[in-house]
Coordinates of C-alpha atoms in Angstrom, one line a residue:
M1 CA 45.6 -15.4 33.3
F2 CA 46.0 -14.7 29.5
L3 CA 44.0 -16.8 28.2
H4 CA 40.8 -15.4 31.2
V5 CA 42.1 -11.7 30.2
F6 CA 40.9 -12.5 26.8
G7 CA 38.2 -14.4 27.6
L8 CA 37.1 -10.7 29.5
F9 CA 37.7 -8.9 26.1
I10 CA 35.9 -11.3 23.6
A11 CA 32.5 -11.7 25.9
L12 CA 32.5 -7.3 26.3
I13 CA 32.7 -7.0 21.8
L14 CA 29.7 -9.9 22.1
V15 CA 27.4 -7.4 24.8
S16 CA 28.4 -4.9 23.0
G17 CA 28.3 -6.2 19.7
C18 CA 24.1 -8.0 20.8
A19 CA 23.6 -4.1 22.0
D20 CA 23.0 -3.3 18.9
L21 CA 21.1 -5.9 17.3
R22 CA 17.9 -5.3 15.8
A23 CA 14.9 -7.1 15.3
T24 CA 14.1 -7.2 11.8
G25 CA 9.9 -7.5 12.8
D26 CA 9.6 -4.1 14.8
L27 CA 10.9 -2.1 11.5
G28 CA 9.1 0.3 9.6
V29 CA 10.4 3.6 7.0
V30 CA 7.9 6.7 7.1
I31 CA 8.2 8.8 4.0
E32 CA 9.8 12.4 3.9
R33 CA 8.3 12.7 0.3
E34 CA 10.0 16.6 -0.7
Q35 CA 13.1 15.8 1.0
G36 CA 13.1 12.4 -1.3
S37 CA 14.8 10.3 2.5
V38 CA 12.8 7.9 4.6
Q39 CA 13.0 8.0 8.2
I40 CA 13.6 3.8 9.4
I41 CA 11.4 3.3 12.3
N42 CA 10.5 1.3 15.7
T43 CA 7.5 0.4 15.7
S44 CA 7.3 -1.4 19.4
H45 CA 9.7 1.8 21.2
P46 CA 8.9 4.5 18.4
A47 CA 10.7 6.2 17.5
M48 CA 13.4 6.8 14.3
L49 CA 16.4 4.6 14.1
S50 CA 18.2 7.3 11.0
R51 CA 18.0 8.5 7.3
I52 CA 18.3 7.4 4.5
E53 CA 18.5 10.8 2.2
G54 CA 19.0 10.3 -1.2
L55 CA 15.8 8.5 -2.8
G56 CA 14.4 10.8 -5.7
D57 CA 11.0 11.3 -6.6
L58 CA 8.7 10.6 -3.3
S59 CA 5.5 12.3 -4.8
H60 CA 3.2 9.0 -4.3
A61 CA 5.9 6.5 -2.9
S62 CA 5.7 3.4 -2.2
V63 CA 7.1 0.3 -0.6
V64 CA 6.9 -3.7 -0.2
F65 CA 8.7 -5.6 1.8
S66 CA 11.4 -9.0 1.5
R67 CA 10.0 -11.8 3.0
D68 CA 12.8 -11.7 6.0
Q69 CA 12.6 -8.2 6.6
R70 CA 15.2 -7.6 5.6
Y71 CA 15.2 -4.9 2.5
A72 CA 12.9 -2.6 2.1
Y73 CA 11.5 -1.6 -1.9
V74 CA 11.0 1.5 -2.4
F75 CA 8.6 3.1 -6.0
G76 CA 9.0 6.5 -6.6
R77 CA 7.1 9.0 -9.0
D78 CA 10.4 9.1 -11.1
G79 CA 10.9 6.3 -12.1
G80 CA 13.3 5.2 -8.9
L81 CA 13.4 1.7 -7.3
S82 CA 16.1 1.8 -4.3
K83 CA 16.6 -1.2 -2.2
I84 CA 17.0 -0.1 1.1
D85 CA 19.3 -1.8 4.0
L86 CA 17.6 -2.6 6.8
L87 CA 20.0 -3.5 9.6
Q88 CA 22.7 -1.2 8.0
D89 CA 20.5 1.6 7.6
K90 CA 22.4 2.1 4.2
L91 CA 20.6 2.6 0.8
D92 CA 21.1 -0.9 -0.6
I93 CA 21.0 -0.8 -4.8
R94 CA 19.4 2.2 -6.5
I95 CA 18.3 2.2 -10.7
I96 CA 16.3 4.7 -12.3
Q97 CA 14.2 1.8 -14.3
A98 CA 11.6 4.0 -16.3
G99 CA 10.5 7.8 -16.3
N100 CA 7.5 7.6 -15.0
S101 CA 6.4 5.3 -12.1
I102 CA 2.9 4.4 -10.0
G103 CA 4.1 1.7 -7.7
G104 CA 5.2 -2.0 -7.1
A105 CA 5.2 -5.2 -5.7
I106 CA 6.9 -8.3 -5.0
S107 CA 6.6 -12.2 -5.8
Q108 CA 5.1 -15.0 -3.7
D109 CA 8.3 -16.6 -3.3
G110 CA 10.1 -13.5 -2.2
K111 CA 12.7 -13.2 -5.7
L112 CA 10.8 -10.8 -8.3
I113 CA 9.6 -6.9 -7.8
A114 CA 7.3 -5.6 -10.8
V115 CA 6.8 -2.5 -11.1
S116 CA 3.9 -0.6 -12.5
N117 CA 4.3 2.4 -14.4
Y118 CA 2.9 5.8 -16.6
T119 CA 6.1 6.3 -18.4
P120 CA 6.3 3.9 -20.8
G121 CA 3.7 2.3 -19.6
G122 CA 4.8 -0.9 -18.8
V123 CA 5.3 -3.1 -16.4
K124 CA 8.8 -4.4 -15.2
I125 CA 9.8 -7.4 -13.5
F126 CA 13.8 -7.2 -11.9
S127 CA 15.5 -9.5 -9.3
A128 CA 14.9 -9.4 -5.9
D129 CA 19.2 -9.5 -5.3
T130 CA 20.3 -7.6 -8.0
L131 CA 17.6 -5.8 -9.3
E132 CA 18.6 -7.0 -12.6
L133 CA 16.1 -6.3 -15.3
L134 CA 13.9 -9.7 -16.0
S135 CA 11.7 -9.1 -18.5
E136 CA 9.5 -6.0 -19.4
I137 CA 6.0 -6.1 -20.2
P138 CA 4.5 -2.6 -22.9
A139 CA 0.7 -1.9 -21.8
V140 CA 0.4 -1.9 -25.7
Y141 CA -3.5 -1.8 -26.7
G142 CA -5.1 -1.2 -30.0
D143 CA -3.5 0.7 -32.6
H144 CA 0.0 0.8 -31.0
K145 CA -1.0 3.1 -27.4
T146 CA -0.1 2.3 -25.1
S147 CA -2.0 3.2 -20.8
K148 CA -0.4 3.9 -17.7
V149 CA -0.4 0.9 -15.4
V150 CA -2.6 1.1 -12.0
G151 CA -3.7 -1.3 -9.5
L152 CA -0.2 -3.6 -9.2
V153 CA -0.5 -6.5 -7.2
D154 CA 1.2 -10.1 -5.6
A155 CA -0.6 -13.0 -6.0
P156 CA -0.8 -16.9 -5.2
G157 CA 0.9 -18.8 -8.3
Q158 CA 3.8 -16.7 -8.1
R159 CA 1.2 -14.2 -10.6
F160 CA 0.7 -10.6 -10.7
V161 CA -2.2 -8.7 -11.7
C162 CA -2.2 -5.5 -12.7
S163 CA -4.4 -2.7 -14.4
L164 CA -4.2 -0.7 -17.5
F165 CA -5.8 3.3 -17.1
D166 CA -5.9 4.0 -20.9
A167 CA -6.7 0.2 -22.2
N168 CA -9.7 0.1 -19.5
E169 CA -8.0 -3.7 -18.9
I170 CA -7.0 -6.2 -16.3
W171 CA -3.4 -7.8 -16.5
L172 CA -3.3 -11.7 -14.6
I173 CA 0.7 -12.5 -14.9
D174 CA 2.3 -15.8 -14.6
A175 CA 6.3 -14.9 -13.6
K176 CA 6.8 -18.4 -12.6
N177 CA 9.8 -17.9 -16.2
P178 CA 10.7 -14.1 -15.1
R179 CA 12.1 -13.6 -18.1
Q180 CA 10.3 -14.4 -20.7
P181 CA 6.2 -14.8 -17.6
Q182 CA 3.0 -14.9 -19.7
V183 CA -0.2 -12.3 -19.0
Q184 CA -3.5 -13.1 -20.0
K185 CA -5.7 -10.3 -20.5
F186 CA -9.0 -9.4 -19.9
K187 CA -10.7 -6.3 -21.9
D188 CA -13.2 -4.5 -21.6
I189 CA -13.6 -4.6 -18.7
G190 CA -15.0 -0.7 -17.2
K191 CA -13.5 2.5 -17.8
Q192 CA -10.0 4.0 -16.7
P193 CA -8.8 1.3 -13.4
Y194 CA -8.0 3.8 -11.4
D195 CA -6.3 1.6 -8.9
A196 CA -7.3 -2.0 -7.2
L197 CA -7.4 -4.6 -4.5
L198 CA -7.2 -7.9 -3.0
T199 CA -8.7 -9.8 -1.3
P200 CA -5.8 -10.5 1.7
D201 CA -6.9 -14.5 1.0
G202 CA -5.2 -13.6 -3.0
H203 CA -8.7 -15.2 -3.8
F204 CA -10.4 -11.5 -5.7
Y205 CA -9.1 -9.0 -7.6
A206 CA -11.1 -5.7 -8.0
A207 CA -10.5 -2.6 -10.1
G208 CA -12.0 0.9 -8.7
L209 CA -13.2 2.5 -12.3
F210 CA -13.4 6.3 -12.6
G211 CA -15.0 7.1 -15.9
E212 CA -18.3 4.8 -14.8
K213 CA -19.9 3.1 -11.9
G214 CA -18.6 0.2 -9.9
L215 CA -15.8 -1.6 -9.3
A216 CA -14.6 -4.5 -12.0
L217 CA -13.5 -7.9 -10.4
L218 CA -11.9 -10.9 -11.1
D219 CA -12.2 -14.2 -9.4
L220 CA -8.5 -15.3 -9.5
W221 CA -9.2 -19.1 -9.0
Q222 CA -12.1 -18.9 -12.2
P223 CA -9.7 -16.8 -14.3
E224 CA -12.0 -18.5 -16.7
L225 CA -15.0 -16.8 -16.0
G226 CA -13.8 -13.3 -17.0
V227 CA -14.8 -9.9 -15.5
N228 CA -18.1 -9.1 -13.3
H229 CA -18.6 -5.9 -12.6
I230 CA -20.7 -4.9 -9.5
L231 CA -21.9 -1.9 -7.7
Q232 CA -23.2 -0.8 -10.9
D233 CA -26.7 1.2 -10.3
Y234 CA -24.1 2.9 -7.3
G235 CA -24.9 6.3 -7.2
K236 CA -26.3 6.5 -11.1
D237 CA -28.8 9.1 -10.4
D238 CA -26.8 11.1 -7.7
E239 CA -25.0 14.6 -8.7
Q240 CA -21.6 14.3 -10.1
T241 CA -19.3 15.9 -7.9
P242 CA -15.5 17.1 -8.3
V243 CA -13.0 14.7 -7.6
Y244 CA -9.5 17.2 -5.7
K245 CA -7.7 13.1 -4.8
M246 CA -8.5 9.9 -5.9
P247 CA -8.9 7.4 -3.3
H248 CA -6.6 4.5 -3.1
L249 CA -7.9 0.9 -3.1
E250 CA -5.7 -2.4 -0.7
G251 CA -6.9 -5.7 1.0
W252 CA -6.4 -3.0 4.7
T253 CA -10.1 -2.5 3.1
V254 CA -11.5 -6.0 3.5
A255 CA -12.7 -6.7 7.3
G256 CA -14.3 -10.0 8.5
D257 CA -17.3 -10.8 4.9
W258 CA -17.2 -6.9 4.6
L259 CA -15.6 -4.5 2.3
L260 CA -14.8 -1.0 3.2
V261 CA -14.5 1.1 -0.1
P262 CA -13.8 5.1 -1.1
A263 CA -16.5 6.5 -2.7
V264 CA -15.5 8.8 -5.9
G265 CA -15.6 12.4 -5.1
R266 CA -18.0 11.7 -2.5
H267 CA -18.6 11.7 1.4
E268 CA -19.5 8.6 1.5
V269 CA -17.6 5.3 2.7
L270 CA -19.0 1.5 1.0
V271 CA -20.0 -1.2 2.8
I272 CA -20.6 -4.5 0.5
D273 CA -20.7 -7.1 1.5
K274 CA -18.1 -9.9 0.0
R275 CA -20.2 -13.3 0.2
D276 CA -22.4 -11.6 -2.6
W277 CA -20.5 -8.4 -4.1
S278 CA -23.9 -5.9 -3.0
L279 CA -23.8 -2.6 -1.7
V280 CA -25.2 -3.0 1.8
K281 CA -24.7 0.6 3.2
R282 CA -23.9 3.8 3.3
I283 CA -21.9 5.4 5.8
P284 CA -21.3 9.8 5.4
V285 CA -18.2 10.9 6.3
A286 CA -16.0 14.1 6.5
G287 CA -15.0 14.7 3.5
Q288 CA -14.1 12.3 0.5
P289 CA -12.6 9.8 1.6
V290 CA -8.6 8.1 0.3
F291 CA -7.4 5.2 2.5
V292 CA -9.7 3.7 4.2
M293 CA -8.3 0.8 6.1
S294 CA -9.5 -1.7 8.4
R295 CA -7.2 -2.3 12.0
P296 CA -6.1 -6.3 12.0
D297 CA -8.8 -7.5 14.4
G298 CA -11.0 -6.5 11.0
R299 CA -13.1 -4.5 14.1
Q300 CA -12.9 -0.7 13.3
V301 CA -11.5 1.3 9.7
W302 CA -9.7 4.6 10.3
V303 CA -10.0 7.2 7.6
N304 CA -8.4 9.9 5.9
F305 CA -9.6 12.7 3.5
A306 CA -8.5 14.7 1.0
F307 CA -8.4 18.6 1.2
P308 CA -10.1 20.8 1.7
D309 CA -10.9 17.9 4.7
N310 CA -7.5 16.4 5.0
Q311 CA -6.5 17.2 8.8
T312 CA -9.5 14.1 9.9
V313 CA -9.6 11.5 10.4
Q314 CA -12.5 9.3 11.4
V315 CA -12.7 5.9 12.8
I316 CA -15.5 3.4 12.0
D317 CA -16.7 1.0 14.7
V318 CA -17.4 -1.9 11.4
K319 CA -20.2 -3.6 13.8
G320 CA -22.7 -0.9 13.4
F321 CA -21.3 0.4 10.2
N322 CA -21.0 4.8 12.2
V323 CA -18.5 7.0 12.8
V324 CA -17.4 6.9 16.8
K325 CA -14.9 9.5 16.7
T326 CA -13.8 12.0 14.7
L327 CA -10.2 13.0 15.5
Q328 CA -8.5 16.4 14.1
P329 CA -4.4 15.6 14.1
G330 CA -3.3 17.8 12.4
K331 CA -2.9 19.7 8.5
A332 CA -2.6 17.4 5.8
V333 CA -2.8 13.7 8.1
M334 CA -2.2 11.8 4.2
H335 CA -1.7 8.6 5.6
M336 CA -2.2 5.7 8.1
E337 CA -0.4 2.2 8.9
F338 CA -1.6 0.3 11.7
T339 CA 1.2 -2.2 14.2
P340 CA 0.4 -5.7 14.2
R341 CA -1.7 -6.5 15.8
G342 CA -3.6 -2.7 15.9
E343 CA -3.3 -1.8 18.8
A344 CA -1.8 1.2 17.7
V345 CA -2.1 3.0 14.2
W346 CA 0.8 5.4 12.9
L347 CA 0.0 9.1 10.9
A348 CA 1.7 11.3 8.8
V349 CA 1.0 14.8 9.1
R350 CA 2.4 16.2 6.0
D351 CA 2.2 20.2 6.8
E352 CA 2.6 19.4 11.7
D353 CA 6.4 17.5 10.1
R354 CA 5.1 15.0 12.2
V355 CA 4.1 10.9 12.8
M356 CA 1.7 10.8 15.2
I357 CA 0.4 7.7 17.5
Y358 CA -2.7 6.9 18.3
D359 CA -4.2 3.5 20.2
T360 CA -6.6 2.1 18.7
E361 CA -9.1 1.3 22.3
T362 CA -8.5 4.7 24.3
L363 CA -8.6 7.3 20.8
Q364 CA -6.6 8.9 22.4
E365 CA -3.4 10.3 21.3
T366 CA -0.7 8.6 23.1
A367 CA 3.3 9.6 21.1
Q368 CA 4.6 12.2 18.2
L369 CA 7.8 11.7 15.9
P370 CA 9.5 14.7 14.0
A371 CA 9.9 13.6 10.6
Q372 CA 10.0 16.5 6.9
K373 CA 6.6 16.7 5.8
P374 CA 6.3 12.6 5.9
S375 CA 3.3 10.8 3.7
G376 CA 3.5 7.4 4.1
I377 CA 3.9 5.1 6.7
F378 CA 4.8 1.4 5.9
F379 CA 5.9 -1.8 8.3
S380 CA 7.6 -4.9 7.7
N381 CA 4.3 -6.9 8.9
R382 CA 3.8 -6.0 4.8
A383 CA 6.5 -8.5 3.9
N384 CA 4.0 -11.6 5.6
Q385 CA 1.3 -9.7 3.3
L386 CA -0.8 -10.4 -0.6
G387 CA -0.8 -7.9 -1.9
L388 CA 0.1 -4.9 -0.2

């Protein structure tokens, strides 16, 4: 009798424990910028699971995930680097590693975290496990000047790639020995690279240029060939317009053989043929695009905009390269994120204090979640994608 009762007791404990089990591939985080907090959310059954506070200045925050998808690494604008345990709903480690940071990346093997910094300008490499500082690469150029570092991504071969905004350079960092990384520098790549993308196959790194027309393109399979300039003739005769918000470039702009990228300061999305890097089309859109994001299957591209048009989102059909839907989700749509297979997209609507979820086939809203001034949405499937 005792053994029978004891067995039932153990079974109840196991059942109770299983009820709390959480699948890491089903998780994500929502940045709450003004509160310095993040929500841990369920992406398949939309819900907030917990809130992690005390993360500092998240006014320009980005996130990468450990390869097992258990940990989220949050890069804060104040130089904070926070490691969050998504299964135990807690802040595992937090350090202040710089004075002003713009983002970071996780290495191909998942063991290293690299951070790009404005102040002091440079790249720091940390252990993903302990956040121990392993090495520091100051972004020094010219006569002992220091540059802001932007566009930092991970690349195959245990490498990182970044751009130096002030130095007009691209750096290819070999981190196989993370305590003594090797840096290959490409100079005079174009004026003021402001952000960059890595193609999803890890083959090409393209930096957008703020100080001149076009993009700087580096073939990572043949870096010895140096940097090429593409789209140099785009808009050279157009009237210059004020830039209300710097657009972002990431690998999500790639849709099959095409790159769809935001035009700096213009109401256009540019279509580039990835096979020869020629400009195929200029798609007129509702404002200055900020994020131009391809659905995972590459059929749709969703676009949000800078102020004063940031209440609008437009959907482009890649088949015809035309806008097929204009949505008005609310004031200040700051960021978007597709579910792993693209059946839904989540929108961070900052000034409405909510996250909105749309069906990407019907283009209808399906759910809302409350959030405190949300500005970024990141799902854990990013752990398995290069350059994000």
